[in-house]
Coordinates of C-alpha atoms and ligand atoms in Angstrom, one line a residue:
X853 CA 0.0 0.0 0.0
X854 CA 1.4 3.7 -0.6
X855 CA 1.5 6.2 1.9
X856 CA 0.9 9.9 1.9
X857 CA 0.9 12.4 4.8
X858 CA -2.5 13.0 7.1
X859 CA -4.1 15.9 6.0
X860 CA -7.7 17.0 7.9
X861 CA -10.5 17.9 5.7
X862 CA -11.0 21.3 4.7
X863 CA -11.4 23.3 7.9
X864 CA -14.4 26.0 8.7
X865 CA -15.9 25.0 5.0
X866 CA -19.2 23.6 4.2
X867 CA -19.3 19.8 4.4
X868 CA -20.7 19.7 0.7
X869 CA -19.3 20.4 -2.9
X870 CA -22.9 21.5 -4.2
X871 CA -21.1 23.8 -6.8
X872 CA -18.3 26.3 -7.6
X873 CA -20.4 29.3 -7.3
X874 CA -20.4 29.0 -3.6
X875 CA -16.8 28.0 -2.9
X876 CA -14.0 30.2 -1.6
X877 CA -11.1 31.1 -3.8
X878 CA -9.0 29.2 -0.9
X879 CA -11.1 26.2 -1.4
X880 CA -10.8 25.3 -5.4
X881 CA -6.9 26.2 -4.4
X882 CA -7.0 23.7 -1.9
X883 CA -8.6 20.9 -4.1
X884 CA -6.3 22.0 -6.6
X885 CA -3.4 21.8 -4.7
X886 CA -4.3 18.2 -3.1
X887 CA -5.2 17.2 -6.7
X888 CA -1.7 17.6 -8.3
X889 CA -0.2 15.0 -5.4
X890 CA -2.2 12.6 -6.7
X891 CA -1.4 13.0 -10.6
X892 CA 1.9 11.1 -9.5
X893 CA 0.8 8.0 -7.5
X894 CA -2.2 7.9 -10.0
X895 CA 0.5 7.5 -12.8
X896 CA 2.4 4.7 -10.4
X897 CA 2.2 1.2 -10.1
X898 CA 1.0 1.3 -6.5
X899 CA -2.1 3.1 -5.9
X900 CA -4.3 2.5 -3.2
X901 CA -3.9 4.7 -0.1
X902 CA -5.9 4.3 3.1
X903 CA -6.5 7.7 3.7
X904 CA -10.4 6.7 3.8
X905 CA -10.5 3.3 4.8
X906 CA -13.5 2.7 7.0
X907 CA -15.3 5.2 5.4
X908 CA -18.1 4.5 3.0
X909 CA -18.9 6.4 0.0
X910 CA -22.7 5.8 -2.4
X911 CA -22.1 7.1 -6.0
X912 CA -26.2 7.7 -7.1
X913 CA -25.9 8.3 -10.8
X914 CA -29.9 9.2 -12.1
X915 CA -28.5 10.2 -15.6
X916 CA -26.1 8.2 -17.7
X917 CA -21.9 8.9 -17.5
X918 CA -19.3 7.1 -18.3
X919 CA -16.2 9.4 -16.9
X920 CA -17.7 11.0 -14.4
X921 CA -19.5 7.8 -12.8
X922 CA -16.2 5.3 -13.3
X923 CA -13.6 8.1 -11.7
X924 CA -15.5 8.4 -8.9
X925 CA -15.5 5.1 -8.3
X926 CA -12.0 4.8 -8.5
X927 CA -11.3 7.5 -7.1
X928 CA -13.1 6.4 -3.8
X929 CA -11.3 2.8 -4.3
X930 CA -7.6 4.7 -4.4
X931 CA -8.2 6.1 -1.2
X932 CA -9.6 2.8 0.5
X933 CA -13.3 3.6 0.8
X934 CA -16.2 0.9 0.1
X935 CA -17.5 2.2 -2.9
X936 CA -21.1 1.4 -4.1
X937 CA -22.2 2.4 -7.2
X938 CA -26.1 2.2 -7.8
X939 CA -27.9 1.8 -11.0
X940 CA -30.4 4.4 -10.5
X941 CA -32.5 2.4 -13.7
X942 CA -32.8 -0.5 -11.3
X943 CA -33.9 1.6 -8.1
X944 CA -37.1 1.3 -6.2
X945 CA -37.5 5.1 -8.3
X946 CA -39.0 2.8 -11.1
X947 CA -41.6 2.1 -8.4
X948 CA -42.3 5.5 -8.1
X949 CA -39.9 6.0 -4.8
X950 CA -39.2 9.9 -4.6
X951 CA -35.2 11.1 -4.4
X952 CA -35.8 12.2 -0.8
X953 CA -37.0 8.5 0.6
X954 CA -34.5 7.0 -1.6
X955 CA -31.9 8.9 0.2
X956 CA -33.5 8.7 3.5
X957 CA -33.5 4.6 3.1
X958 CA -29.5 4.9 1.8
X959 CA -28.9 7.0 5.2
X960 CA -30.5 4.8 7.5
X961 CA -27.3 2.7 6.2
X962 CA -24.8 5.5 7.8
X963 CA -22.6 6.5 4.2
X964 CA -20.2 8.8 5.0
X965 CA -20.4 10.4 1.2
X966 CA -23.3 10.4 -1.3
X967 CA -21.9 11.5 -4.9
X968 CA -25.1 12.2 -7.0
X969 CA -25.5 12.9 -10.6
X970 CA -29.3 14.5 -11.3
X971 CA -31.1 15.3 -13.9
X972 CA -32.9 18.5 -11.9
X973 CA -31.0 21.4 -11.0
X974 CA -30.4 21.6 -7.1
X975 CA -31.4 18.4 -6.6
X976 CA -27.9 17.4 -4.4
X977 CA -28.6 20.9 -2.4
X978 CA -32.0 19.2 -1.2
X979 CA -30.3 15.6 -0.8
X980 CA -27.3 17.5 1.5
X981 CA -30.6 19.0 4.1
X982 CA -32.0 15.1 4.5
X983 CA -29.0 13.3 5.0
X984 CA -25.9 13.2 7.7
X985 CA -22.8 12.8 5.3
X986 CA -21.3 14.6 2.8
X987 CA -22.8 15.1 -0.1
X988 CA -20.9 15.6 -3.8
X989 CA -22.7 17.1 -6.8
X990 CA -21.2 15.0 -10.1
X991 CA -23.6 17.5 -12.3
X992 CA -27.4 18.4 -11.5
X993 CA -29.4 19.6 -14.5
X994 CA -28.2 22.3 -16.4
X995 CA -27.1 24.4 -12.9
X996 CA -23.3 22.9 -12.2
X997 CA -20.7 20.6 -12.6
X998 CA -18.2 21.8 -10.1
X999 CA -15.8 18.6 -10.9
X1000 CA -15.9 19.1 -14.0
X1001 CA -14.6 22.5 -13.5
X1002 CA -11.6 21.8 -11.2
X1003 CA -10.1 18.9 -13.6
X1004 CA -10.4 21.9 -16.3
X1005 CA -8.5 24.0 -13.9
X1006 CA -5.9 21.7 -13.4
X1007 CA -5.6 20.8 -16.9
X1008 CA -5.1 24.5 -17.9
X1009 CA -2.5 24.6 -15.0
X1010 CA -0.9 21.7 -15.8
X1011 CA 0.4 22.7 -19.6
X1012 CA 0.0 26.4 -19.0
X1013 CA 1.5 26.7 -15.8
X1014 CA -0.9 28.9 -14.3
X1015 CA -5.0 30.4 -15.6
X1016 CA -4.6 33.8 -14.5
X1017 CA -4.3 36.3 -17.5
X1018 CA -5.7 33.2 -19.9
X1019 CA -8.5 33.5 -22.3
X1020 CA -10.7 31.2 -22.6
X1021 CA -13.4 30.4 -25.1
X1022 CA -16.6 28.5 -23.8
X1023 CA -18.1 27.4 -26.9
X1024 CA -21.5 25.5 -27.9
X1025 CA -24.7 24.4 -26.0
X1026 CA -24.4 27.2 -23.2
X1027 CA -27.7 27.3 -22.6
X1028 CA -28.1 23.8 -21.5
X1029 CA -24.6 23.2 -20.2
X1030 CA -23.9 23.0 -16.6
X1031 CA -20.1 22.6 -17.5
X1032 CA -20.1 26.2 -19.1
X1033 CA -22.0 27.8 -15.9
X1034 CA -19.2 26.1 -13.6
X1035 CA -16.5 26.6 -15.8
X1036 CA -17.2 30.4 -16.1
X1037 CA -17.7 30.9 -11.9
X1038 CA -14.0 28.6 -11.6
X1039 CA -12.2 30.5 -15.0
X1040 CA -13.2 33.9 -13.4
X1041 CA -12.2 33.3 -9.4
X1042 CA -8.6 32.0 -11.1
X1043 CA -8.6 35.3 -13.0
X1044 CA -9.4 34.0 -16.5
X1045 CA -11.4 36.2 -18.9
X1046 CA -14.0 34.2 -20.4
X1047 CA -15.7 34.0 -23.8
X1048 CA -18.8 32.3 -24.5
X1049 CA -19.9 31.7 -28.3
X1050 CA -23.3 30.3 -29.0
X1051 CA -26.0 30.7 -31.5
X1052 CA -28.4 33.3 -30.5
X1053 CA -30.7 30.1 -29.4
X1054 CA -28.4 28.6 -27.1
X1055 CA -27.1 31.1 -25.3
X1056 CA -28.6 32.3 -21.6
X1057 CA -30.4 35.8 -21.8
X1058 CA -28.4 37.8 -19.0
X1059 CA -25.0 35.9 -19.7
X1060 CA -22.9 39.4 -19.7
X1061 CA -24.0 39.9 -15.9
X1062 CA -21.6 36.6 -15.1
X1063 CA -18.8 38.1 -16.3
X1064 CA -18.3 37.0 -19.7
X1065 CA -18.3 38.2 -22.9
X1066 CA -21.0 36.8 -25.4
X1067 CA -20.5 35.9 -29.2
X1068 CA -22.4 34.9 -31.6
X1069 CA -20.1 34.3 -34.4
X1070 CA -16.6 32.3 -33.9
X1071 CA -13.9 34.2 -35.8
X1072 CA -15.0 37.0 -33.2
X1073 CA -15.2 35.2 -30.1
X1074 CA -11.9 32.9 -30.6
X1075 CA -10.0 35.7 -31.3
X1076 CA -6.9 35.9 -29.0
X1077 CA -7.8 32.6 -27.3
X1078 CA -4.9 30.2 -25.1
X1079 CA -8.0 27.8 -24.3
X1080 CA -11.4 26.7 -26.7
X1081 CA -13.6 24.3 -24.6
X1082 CA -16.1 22.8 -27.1
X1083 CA -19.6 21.5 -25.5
X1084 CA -21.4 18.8 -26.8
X1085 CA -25.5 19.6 -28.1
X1086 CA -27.8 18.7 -24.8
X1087 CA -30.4 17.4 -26.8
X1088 CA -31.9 15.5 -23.9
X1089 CA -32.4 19.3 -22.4
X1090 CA -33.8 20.7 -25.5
X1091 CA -37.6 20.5 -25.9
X1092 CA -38.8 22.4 -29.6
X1093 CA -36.3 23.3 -32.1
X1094 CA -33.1 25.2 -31.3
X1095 CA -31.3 24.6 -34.5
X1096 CA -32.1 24.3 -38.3
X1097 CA -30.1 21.4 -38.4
X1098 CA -27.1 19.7 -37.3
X1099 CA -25.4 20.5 -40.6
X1100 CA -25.5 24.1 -40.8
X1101 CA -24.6 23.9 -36.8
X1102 CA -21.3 22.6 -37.2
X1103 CA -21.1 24.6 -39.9
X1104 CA -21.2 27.7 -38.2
X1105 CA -20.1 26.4 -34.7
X1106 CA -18.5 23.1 -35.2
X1107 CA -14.4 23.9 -34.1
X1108 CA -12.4 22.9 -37.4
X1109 CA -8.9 23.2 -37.9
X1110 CA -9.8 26.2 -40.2
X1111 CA -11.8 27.9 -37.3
X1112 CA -9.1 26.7 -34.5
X1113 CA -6.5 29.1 -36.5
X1114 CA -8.7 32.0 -35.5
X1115 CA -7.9 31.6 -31.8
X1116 CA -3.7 31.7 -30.3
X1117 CA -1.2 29.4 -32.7
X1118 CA -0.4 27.6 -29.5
X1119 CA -4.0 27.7 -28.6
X1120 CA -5.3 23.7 -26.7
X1121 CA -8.3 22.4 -27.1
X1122 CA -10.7 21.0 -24.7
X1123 CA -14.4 19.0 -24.5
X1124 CA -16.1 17.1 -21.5
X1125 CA -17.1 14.6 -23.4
X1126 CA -19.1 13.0 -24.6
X1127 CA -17.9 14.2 -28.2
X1128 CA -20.5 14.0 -30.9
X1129 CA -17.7 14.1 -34.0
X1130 CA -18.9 15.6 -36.3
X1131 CA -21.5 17.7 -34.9
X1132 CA -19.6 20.6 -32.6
X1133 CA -16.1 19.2 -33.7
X1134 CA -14.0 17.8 -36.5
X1135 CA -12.8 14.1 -36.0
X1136 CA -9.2 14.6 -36.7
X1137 CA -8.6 17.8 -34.4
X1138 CA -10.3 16.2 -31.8
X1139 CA -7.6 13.5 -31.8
X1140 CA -4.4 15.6 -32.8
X1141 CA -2.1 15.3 -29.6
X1142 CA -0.6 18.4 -30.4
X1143 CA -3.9 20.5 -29.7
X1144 CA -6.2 18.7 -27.6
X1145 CA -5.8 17.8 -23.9
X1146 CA -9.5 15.3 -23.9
X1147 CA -7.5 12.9 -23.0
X1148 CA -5.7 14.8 -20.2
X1149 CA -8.8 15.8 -18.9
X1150 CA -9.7 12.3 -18.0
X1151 CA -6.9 11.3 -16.2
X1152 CA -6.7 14.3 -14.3
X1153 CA -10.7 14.1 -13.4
X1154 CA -9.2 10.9 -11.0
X1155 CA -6.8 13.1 -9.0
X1156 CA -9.6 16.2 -9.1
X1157 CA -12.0 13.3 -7.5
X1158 CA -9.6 11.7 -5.5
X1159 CA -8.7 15.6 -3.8
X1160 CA -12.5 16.4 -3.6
X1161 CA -13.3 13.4 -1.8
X1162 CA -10.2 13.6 0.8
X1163 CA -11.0 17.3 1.6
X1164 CA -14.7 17.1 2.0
X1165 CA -14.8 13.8 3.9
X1166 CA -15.1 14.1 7.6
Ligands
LIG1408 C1 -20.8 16.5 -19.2 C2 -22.0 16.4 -18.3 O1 -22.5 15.3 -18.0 O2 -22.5 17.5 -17.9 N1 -20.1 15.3 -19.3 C3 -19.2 14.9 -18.3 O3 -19.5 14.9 -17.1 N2 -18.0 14.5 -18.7 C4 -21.1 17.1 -20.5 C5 -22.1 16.5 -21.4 O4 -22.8 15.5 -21.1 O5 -22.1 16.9 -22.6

């Protein structure tokens, strides 16, 4: 088993992650911080740790993930918790169980972290007032993603050494996107200035008043840019027609290596995934080592989880 120094959770913060928009500059530091430490043994042979051994941690996924869902669970696993993941399509929900008895039931059981993914915004901030542990939001409607975030922090920090003074485009589905809305509270407190470009459609009336500037075209809004995160089309948010089609869409917003030369010549690219190739970005670019850090992202969305989980255990 490796060994790493005690360190006590985060002190005189909240006991929950519920989102970036109400965490300290000193806390996303502190994740951040913890997170690097953990890029190493992560990247090592030997990687289990005890750090919360005894403790035991309920990942509640009610939408489908494939990243998110599995690094959490390893993450938990690393640091020598019992993990259990739940298949929310199996769950006494399909019997018509509402989210507040299925947490109460999963309480009575004494977790000492809940990690929930929901399809309704603020649905963790309700789940954190009914039960005693600690409560992780993995991304609740379209409201925030604060994980998400961080590992995008640490990404940037990682290749460019630091965020402050960076520009950073935020580009797609903003409407819908809860990785935007946390990305633009996290890029902001690190002293980013953020871009958002969106069809008129997708993008948030009132956007300006979170600090951003909004774009509607993408030779204009990648201007200048060190950073272009690409978001995939929520369709499963969208209810009407946003878009005339998917074709003239990544015509106009789709990132290829013709539009990429409109932001920085050393300029990296970055999605969440799930990509939809094709749609909001071209095949090839998406895959060209020498521009985008996907790949990156996932490894480092471990160490992010690993430090989020540490910090906000008690
Ligand atoms: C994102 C999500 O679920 O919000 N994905 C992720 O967590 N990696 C983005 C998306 O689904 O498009």
């Amino acid at each position: 088993m490796a060994t790493v120094k005690k360190v006590s959770a985060i002190k005189n913060s909240p006991q929950h992650l519920l989102g970036i928009q109400n965490l300290s500059i000193i806390e996303a530091k502190r994740i951040l911080t913890e997170a690097k430490s953990f890029i190493k043994l992560n990247r090592g042979s030997s990687k289990k740790l005890d750090i919360l051994r005894g403790k035991t941690q309920i990942n509640l996924f009610f939408e489908p993930s494939t990243r998110t869902q599995s690094s959490f669970d390893l993450a938990g696993k690393r640091l020598g918790a019992d993990v259990m993941t739940m298949n929310m399509g199996n769950s006494a929900l399909k019997k018509g169980e509402t989210l507040i008895d299925t947490a109460m039931t999963l309480n009575a059981m004494h977790p000492d972290i809940i990690v929930i993914r929901h399809q309704d915004s603020g649905a963790p901030n309700l789940l954190s007032q009914k039960v005693n542990c600690t409560v992780i939001n993995a991304g609740d409607g379209r409201r925030e993603h604060p994980t998400q975030a961080l590992l995008d922090a640490l990404t940037i920090i990682n290749r460019k050494g630091n965020i402050e003074g960076l520009k950073i485009a935020i580009c797609g589905d903003i409407l819908h996107s809860r990785v935007a809305r946390s990305n633009i509270y996290l890029m902001n407190m690190l002293g980013a200035e953020v871009n958002v470009i969106a069809p008129k459609t997708l993008m948030p009336k009132g956007i300006d008043n979170l600090g951003v500037k909004s774009f509607t075209d993408m030779k204009k809004g990648l201007d200048g840019c060190d950073i272009v995160m690409m978001l995939r089309l929520q369709n499963e948010r969208m209810q009407g027609s946003f878009l005339p089609s998917k074709r003239e869409y990544y015509e106009f917003f789709g990132l290829t290596p013709e539009k990429i030369k409109f932001a920085k010549k050393d300029t990296l690219l970055m999605h969440p995934g799930p990509m939809n190739r094709g749609v909001e970005i071209d095949t090839k670019l998406a895959d060209d080592i020498n521009v985008s850090l996907v790949k990156e992202q996932v490894e480092l969305g471990v160490a992010v989880r690993m430090a989020c989980l540490k910090l906000y255990c008690k």
